Each structure stands twice: as structure tokens, then as C-alpha cells.
Amino acid sequence: MSGVLAKKGYNKVSTIVSFMEEHGEITPKETETITGKSAATVRRYFKMLADTRYIVAEGNTNNIIVSL
């Protein structure tokens, strides 16, 4: 993953990536809790990961589940 994202981008999402590798999926609320970031920032992080095709997002904005 660090080879796909720039170091700055990878540092932002590394906590999410680690959690997903352990649990297989994550919700926005879980992401807010583990990162301490706002809902808007979490959406940006998910977009960053989706753009690299690292994750698959299912559901709508409020009920999204992100998986590997």
C-alpha cells in the first residue's frame, strides 16, 4: 500500500489499513473512533483508498461498510 500512495497519504490512512487488515472491514464510525478525525475527513480517507482500489465500499453515505 505504501508503494501506491505517497508517504504523506499513506501516513494518513495507515491506522485504517491496519485495522482493516486485522478485521476485514470498517465502518465510518469505527474509523472516526480509531483516527480521532471528523466524518468529512474519514470520507476523504475512504476516497483516497478507493481511488487506489485498495478498498470496496458498499452502502450509502450513512451506512457504508468498507472492506478489502
mmCIF file of N, CA, C and O in Angstrom:
data_model
loop_
_atom_site.group_PDB
_atom_site.id
_atom_site.type_symbol
_atom_site.label_atom_id
_atom_site.label_comp_id
_atom_site.label_asym_id
_atom_site.label_seq_id
_atom_site.Cartn_x
_atom_site.Cartn_y
_atom_site.Cartn_z
ATOM 1 N N MET A 1 0.818 -1.191 0.000
ATOM 2 C CA MET A 1 0.000 0.000 0.000
ATOM 3 C C MET A 1 0.862 1.254 0.000
ATOM 4 O O MET A 1 0.543 2.207 -0.657
ATOM 5 N N SER A 2 1.951 1.250 0.750
ATOM 6 C CA SER A 2 2.788 2.447 0.799
ATOM 7 C C SER A 2 3.436 2.732 -0.548
ATOM 8 O O SER A 2 3.855 3.842 -0.807
ATOM 9 N N GLY A 3 3.505 1.721 -1.427
ATOM 10 C CA GLY A 3 4.047 1.935 -2.760
ATOM 11 C C GLY A 3 3.068 2.615 -3.694
ATOM 12 O O GLY A 3 3.450 3.208 -4.682
ATOM 13 N N VAL A 4 1.765 2.542 -3.371
ATOM 14 C CA VAL A 4 0.731 3.125 -4.211
ATOM 15 C C VAL A 4 0.456 4.570 -3.829
ATOM 16 O O VAL A 4 0.272 5.422 -4.680
ATOM 17 N N LEU A 5 0.439 4.840 -2.534
ATOM 18 C CA LEU A 5 0.186 6.195 -2.046
ATOM 19 C C LEU A 5 1.501 6.891 -1.725
ATOM 20 O O LEU A 5 2.469 6.247 -1.319
ATOM 21 N N ALA A 6 1.498 8.194 -1.872
ATOM 22 C CA ALA A 6 2.651 8.968 -1.423
ATOM 23 C C ALA A 6 2.781 8.798 0.086
ATOM 24 O O ALA A 6 1.808 8.496 0.780
ATOM 25 N N LYS A 7 3.986 8.983 0.605
ATOM 26 C CA LYS A 7 4.233 8.771 2.037
ATOM 27 C C LYS A 7 3.264 9.573 2.898
ATOM 28 O O LYS A 7 2.722 9.062 3.875
ATOM 29 N N LYS A 8 3.006 10.809 2.525
ATOM 30 C CA LYS A 8 2.090 11.663 3.284
ATOM 31 C C LYS A 8 0.686 11.049 3.311
ATOM 32 O O LYS A 8 0.050 10.988 4.352
ATOM 33 N N GLY A 9 0.219 10.577 2.171
ATOM 34 C CA GLY A 9 -1.100 9.950 2.091
ATOM 35 C C GLY A 9 -1.156 8.656 2.870
ATOM 36 O O GLY A 9 -2.130 8.376 3.567
ATOM 37 N N TYR A 10 -0.108 7.855 2.769
ATOM 38 C CA TYR A 10 -0.085 6.580 3.488
ATOM 39 C C TYR A 10 -0.100 6.808 4.990
ATOM 40 O O TYR A 10 -0.789 6.097 5.725
ATOM 41 N N ASN A 11 0.636 7.791 5.462
ATOM 42 C CA ASN A 11 0.659 8.082 6.894
ATOM 43 C C ASN A 11 -0.735 8.432 7.414
ATOM 44 O O ASN A 11 -1.081 8.100 8.547
ATOM 45 N N LYS A 12 -1.548 9.079 6.574
ATOM 46 C CA LYS A 12 -2.895 9.460 6.978
ATOM 47 C C LYS A 12 -3.809 8.243 7.128
ATOM 48 O O LYS A 12 -4.676 8.234 7.988
ATOM 49 N N VAL A 13 -3.636 7.244 6.290
ATOM 50 C CA VAL A 13 -4.566 6.107 6.282
ATOM 51 C C VAL A 13 -3.993 4.833 6.885
ATOM 52 O O VAL A 13 -4.660 3.812 6.920
ATOM 53 N N SER A 14 -2.774 4.861 7.378
ATOM 54 C CA SER A 14 -2.137 3.635 7.867
ATOM 55 C C SER A 14 -2.900 2.990 9.022
ATOM 56 O O SER A 14 -2.980 1.764 9.106
ATOM 57 N N THR A 15 -3.503 3.784 9.898
ATOM 58 C CA THR A 15 -4.298 3.238 11.004
ATOM 59 C C THR A 15 -5.516 2.494 10.465
ATOM 60 O O THR A 15 -5.857 1.413 10.941
ATOM 61 N N ILE A 16 -6.146 3.055 9.445
ATOM 62 C CA ILE A 16 -7.317 2.421 8.829
ATOM 63 C C ILE A 16 -6.903 1.116 8.160
ATOM 64 O O ILE A 16 -7.565 0.085 8.317
ATOM 65 N N VAL A 17 -5.815 1.149 7.424
ATOM 66 C CA VAL A 17 -5.322 -0.037 6.734
ATOM 67 C C VAL A 17 -5.005 -1.145 7.733
ATOM 68 O O VAL A 17 -5.405 -2.299 7.544
ATOM 69 N N SER A 18 -4.342 -0.814 8.803
ATOM 70 C CA SER A 18 -4.003 -1.810 9.833
ATOM 71 C C SER A 18 -5.260 -2.430 10.429
ATOM 72 O O SER A 18 -5.344 -3.649 10.598
ATOM 73 N N PHE A 19 -6.249 -1.609 10.751
ATOM 74 C CA PHE A 19 -7.497 -2.104 11.319
ATOM 75 C C PHE A 19 -8.190 -3.037 10.333
ATOM 76 O O PHE A 19 -8.673 -4.113 10.711
ATOM 77 N N MET A 20 -8.238 -2.631 9.072
ATOM 78 C CA MET A 20 -8.919 -3.442 8.060
ATOM 79 C C MET A 20 -8.188 -4.762 7.812
ATOM 80 O O MET A 20 -8.833 -5.782 7.569
ATOM 81 N N GLU A 21 -6.881 -4.755 7.863
ATOM 82 C CA GLU A 21 -6.141 -5.997 7.671
ATOM 83 C C GLU A 21 -6.434 -6.978 8.802
ATOM 84 O O GLU A 21 -6.457 -8.182 8.584
ATOM 85 N N GLU A 22 -6.691 -6.452 9.989
ATOM 86 C CA GLU A 22 -6.992 -7.304 11.137
ATOM 87 C C GLU A 22 -8.446 -7.771 11.151
ATOM 88 O O GLU A 22 -8.733 -8.909 11.477
ATOM 89 N N HIS A 23 -9.382 -6.863 10.793
ATOM 90 C CA HIS A 23 -10.809 -7.157 10.919
ATOM 91 C C HIS A 23 -11.517 -7.403 9.586
ATOM 92 O O HIS A 23 -12.645 -7.876 9.590
ATOM 93 N N GLY A 24 -10.924 -7.039 8.476
ATOM 94 C CA GLY A 24 -11.532 -7.273 7.170
ATOM 95 C C GLY A 24 -12.442 -6.174 6.673
ATOM 96 O O GLY A 24 -12.646 -6.037 5.475
ATOM 97 N N GLU A 25 -13.028 -5.403 7.585
ATOM 98 C CA GLU A 25 -13.898 -4.296 7.192
ATOM 99 C C GLU A 25 -13.933 -3.254 8.299
ATOM 100 O O GLU A 25 -13.479 -3.503 9.410
ATOM 101 N N ILE A 26 -14.498 -2.092 7.945
ATOM 102 C CA ILE A 26 -14.575 -0.993 8.914
ATOM 103 C C ILE A 26 -15.730 -0.086 8.512
ATOM 104 O O ILE A 26 -16.052 0.038 7.330
ATOM 105 N N THR A 27 -16.360 0.528 9.496
ATOM 106 C CA THR A 27 -17.432 1.486 9.244
ATOM 107 C C THR A 27 -16.882 2.901 9.463
ATOM 108 O O THR A 27 -15.845 3.071 10.100
ATOM 109 N N PRO A 28 -17.591 3.900 8.960
ATOM 110 C CA PRO A 28 -17.137 5.277 9.199
ATOM 111 C C PRO A 28 -17.036 5.623 10.689
ATOM 112 O O PRO A 28 -16.088 6.275 11.101
ATOM 113 N N LYS A 29 -17.993 5.180 11.495
ATOM 114 C CA LYS A 29 -17.947 5.481 12.933
ATOM 115 C C LYS A 29 -16.732 4.839 13.584
ATOM 116 O O LYS A 29 -16.076 5.453 14.428
ATOM 117 N N GLU A 30 -16.413 3.601 13.214
ATOM 118 C CA GLU A 30 -15.212 2.955 13.755
ATOM 119 C C GLU A 30 -13.970 3.742 13.342
ATOM 120 O O GLU A 30 -13.052 3.927 14.141
ATOM 121 N N THR A 31 -13.964 4.213 12.099
ATOM 122 C CA THR A 31 -12.825 4.966 11.596
ATOM 123 C C THR A 31 -12.664 6.277 12.350
ATOM 124 O O THR A 31 -11.550 6.666 12.710
ATOM 125 N N GLU A 32 -13.782 6.975 12.595
ATOM 126 C CA GLU A 32 -13.722 8.214 13.377
ATOM 127 C C GLU A 32 -13.134 7.949 14.756
ATOM 128 O O GLU A 32 -12.310 8.723 15.251
ATOM 129 N N THR A 33 -13.534 6.830 15.370
ATOM 130 C CA THR A 33 -13.062 6.497 16.713
ATOM 131 C C THR A 33 -11.566 6.198 16.726
ATOM 132 O O THR A 33 -10.834 6.722 17.560
ATOM 133 N N ILE A 34 -11.095 5.366 15.792
ATOM 134 C CA ILE A 34 -9.685 4.965 15.844
ATOM 135 C C ILE A 34 -8.737 6.052 15.357
ATOM 136 O O ILE A 34 -7.580 6.070 15.751
ATOM 137 N N THR A 35 -9.234 6.955 14.495
ATOM 138 C CA THR A 35 -8.362 8.011 13.985
ATOM 139 C C THR A 35 -8.531 9.334 14.722
ATOM 140 O O THR A 35 -7.646 10.184 14.666
ATOM 141 N N GLY A 36 -9.684 9.525 15.361
ATOM 142 C CA GLY A 36 -9.961 10.797 16.010
ATOM 143 C C GLY A 36 -10.276 11.904 15.016
ATOM 144 O O GLY A 36 -10.207 13.085 15.349
ATOM 145 N N LYS A 37 -10.638 11.531 13.798
ATOM 146 C CA LYS A 37 -10.920 12.506 12.742
ATOM 147 C C LYS A 37 -12.425 12.678 12.552
ATOM 148 O O LYS A 37 -13.225 11.850 12.965
ATOM 149 N N SER A 38 -12.806 13.752 11.871
ATOM 150 C CA SER A 38 -14.217 14.050 11.608
ATOM 151 C C SER A 38 -14.771 13.143 10.515
ATOM 152 O O SER A 38 -14.026 12.490 9.777
ATOM 153 N N ALA A 39 -16.100 13.151 10.394
ATOM 154 C CA ALA A 39 -16.766 12.359 9.367
ATOM 155 C C ALA A 39 -16.306 12.787 7.966
ATOM 156 O O ALA A 39 -16.098 11.933 7.089
ATOM 157 N N ALA A 40 -16.138 14.078 7.744
ATOM 158 C CA ALA A 40 -15.697 14.570 6.436
ATOM 159 C C ALA A 40 -14.287 14.076 6.109
ATOM 160 O O ALA A 40 -14.004 13.667 4.974
ATOM 161 N N THR A 41 -13.409 14.085 7.088
ATOM 162 C CA THR A 41 -12.040 13.606 6.875
ATOM 163 C C THR A 41 -12.042 12.116 6.601
ATOM 164 O O THR A 41 -11.326 11.638 5.713
ATOM 165 N N VAL A 42 -12.865 11.376 7.318
ATOM 166 C CA VAL A 42 -12.972 9.924 7.094
ATOM 167 C C VAL A 42 -13.427 9.653 5.665
ATOM 168 O O VAL A 42 -12.891 8.772 4.992
ATOM 169 N N ARG A 43 -14.401 10.412 5.175
ATOM 170 C CA ARG A 43 -14.852 10.240 3.780
ATOM 171 C C ARG A 43 -13.712 10.504 2.806
ATOM 172 O O ARG A 43 -13.552 9.783 1.815
ATOM 173 N N ARG A 44 -12.887 11.504 3.058
ATOM 174 C CA ARG A 44 -11.732 11.784 2.194
ATOM 175 C C ARG A 44 -10.742 10.622 2.228
ATOM 176 O O ARG A 44 -10.197 10.231 1.195
ATOM 177 N N TYR A 45 -10.508 10.073 3.419
ATOM 178 C CA TYR A 45 -9.597 8.931 3.534
ATOM 179 C C TYR A 45 -10.144 7.724 2.779
ATOM 180 O O TYR A 45 -9.400 7.033 2.082
ATOM 181 N N PHE A 46 -11.449 7.459 2.899
ATOM 182 C CA PHE A 46 -12.049 6.352 2.169
ATOM 183 C C PHE A 46 -11.926 6.573 0.662
ATOM 184 O O PHE A 46 -11.645 5.638 -0.081
ATOM 185 N N LYS A 47 -12.129 7.812 0.222
ATOM 186 C CA LYS A 47 -11.992 8.102 -1.208
ATOM 187 C C LYS A 47 -10.558 7.850 -1.661
ATOM 188 O O LYS A 47 -10.319 7.284 -2.727
ATOM 189 N N MET A 48 -9.600 8.263 -0.848
ATOM 190 C CA MET A 48 -8.193 8.049 -1.168
ATOM 191 C C MET A 48 -7.912 6.542 -1.336
ATOM 192 O O MET A 48 -7.259 6.129 -2.297
ATOM 193 N N LEU A 49 -8.434 5.742 -0.435
ATOM 194 C CA LEU A 49 -8.223 4.289 -0.502
ATOM 195 C C LEU A 49 -8.995 3.670 -1.671
ATOM 196 O O LEU A 49 -8.501 2.750 -2.323
ATOM 197 N N ALA A 50 -10.192 4.176 -1.937
ATOM 198 C CA ALA A 50 -10.977 3.652 -3.056
ATOM 199 C C ALA A 50 -10.316 3.995 -4.392
ATOM 200 O O ALA A 50 -10.331 3.180 -5.322
ATOM 201 N N ASP A 51 -9.746 5.178 -4.491
ATOM 202 C CA ASP A 51 -9.061 5.583 -5.728
ATOM 203 C C ASP A 51 -7.872 4.682 -6.045
ATOM 204 O O ASP A 51 -7.513 4.521 -7.199
ATOM 205 N N THR A 52 -7.265 4.098 -5.024
ATOM 206 C CA THR A 52 -6.143 3.175 -5.249
ATOM 207 C C THR A 52 -6.625 1.736 -5.424
ATOM 208 O O THR A 52 -5.819 0.828 -5.599
ATOM 209 N N ARG A 53 -7.955 1.565 -5.338
ATOM 210 C CA ARG A 53 -8.596 0.250 -5.458
ATOM 211 C C ARG A 53 -8.182 -0.703 -4.331
ATOM 212 O O ARG A 53 -8.206 -1.908 -4.480
ATOM 213 N N TYR A 54 -7.800 -0.145 -3.196
ATOM 214 C CA TYR A 54 -7.436 -0.956 -2.039
ATOM 215 C C TYR A 54 -8.686 -1.433 -1.301
ATOM 216 O O TYR A 54 -8.687 -2.495 -0.704
ATOM 217 N N ILE A 55 -9.755 -0.625 -1.332
ATOM 218 C CA ILE A 55 -10.976 -0.971 -0.626
ATOM 219 C C ILE A 55 -12.160 -1.034 -1.577
ATOM 220 O O ILE A 55 -12.121 -0.500 -2.682
ATOM 221 N N VAL A 56 -13.227 -1.666 -1.098
ATOM 222 C CA VAL A 56 -14.509 -1.688 -1.782
ATOM 223 C C VAL A 56 -15.532 -1.147 -0.797
ATOM 224 O O VAL A 56 -15.629 -1.633 0.334
ATOM 225 N N ALA A 57 -16.266 -0.131 -1.201
ATOM 226 C CA ALA A 57 -17.264 0.477 -0.334
ATOM 227 C C ALA A 57 -18.647 -0.011 -0.753
ATOM 228 O O ALA A 57 -18.977 -0.026 -1.936
ATOM 229 N N GLU A 58 -19.454 -0.418 0.236
ATOM 230 C CA GLU A 58 -20.813 -0.888 -0.013
ATOM 231 C C GLU A 58 -21.765 -0.110 0.864
ATOM 232 O O GLU A 58 -21.481 0.130 2.036
ATOM 233 N N GLY A 59 -22.906 0.282 0.299
ATOM 234 C CA GLY A 59 -23.924 1.018 1.069
ATOM 235 C C GLY A 59 -23.892 2.490 0.723
ATOM 236 O O GLY A 59 -23.133 2.946 -0.113
ATOM 237 N N ASN A 60 -24.768 3.243 1.420
ATOM 238 C CA ASN A 60 -24.814 4.681 1.170
ATOM 239 C C ASN A 60 -23.960 5.413 2.196
ATOM 240 O O ASN A 60 -23.347 4.805 3.060
ATOM 241 N N THR A 61 -23.935 6.704 2.105
ATOM 242 C CA THR A 61 -23.038 7.522 2.933
ATOM 243 C C THR A 61 -23.169 7.242 4.417
ATOM 244 O O THR A 61 -22.181 7.130 5.121
ATOM 245 N N ASN A 62 -24.389 7.099 4.908
ATOM 246 C CA ASN A 62 -24.586 6.923 6.334
ATOM 247 C C ASN A 62 -24.438 5.474 6.809
ATOM 248 O O ASN A 62 -24.286 5.217 7.992
ATOM 249 N N ASN A 63 -24.537 4.536 5.895
ATOM 250 C CA ASN A 63 -24.488 3.122 6.276
ATOM 251 C C ASN A 63 -23.430 2.358 5.503
ATOM 252 O O ASN A 63 -23.603 1.179 5.218
ATOM 253 N N ILE A 64 -22.349 2.993 5.189
ATOM 254 C CA ILE A 64 -21.309 2.387 4.370
ATOM 255 C C ILE A 64 -20.485 1.375 5.180
ATOM 256 O O ILE A 64 -20.271 1.554 6.368
ATOM 257 N N ILE A 65 -20.113 0.309 4.523
ATOM 258 C CA ILE A 65 -19.171 -0.656 5.089
ATOM 259 C C ILE A 65 -18.027 -0.771 4.080
ATOM 260 O O ILE A 65 -18.261 -0.983 2.899
ATOM 261 N N VAL A 66 -16.826 -0.613 4.549
ATOM 262 C CA VAL A 66 -15.665 -0.654 3.682
ATOM 263 C C VAL A 66 -14.920 -1.953 3.958
ATOM 264 O O VAL A 66 -14.673 -2.306 5.103
ATOM 265 N N SER A 67 -14.596 -2.680 2.889
ATOM 266 C CA SER A 67 -13.890 -3.948 3.056
ATOM 267 C C SER A 67 -12.743 -4.040 2.076
ATOM 268 O O SER A 67 -12.636 -3.272 1.131
ATOM 269 N N LEU A 68 -11.870 -5.001 2.342
ATOM 270 C CA LEU A 68 -10.712 -5.223 1.471
ATOM 271 C C LEU A 68 -11.131 -5.918 0.208
ATOM 272 O O LEU A 68 -12.058 -6.603 0.122
#
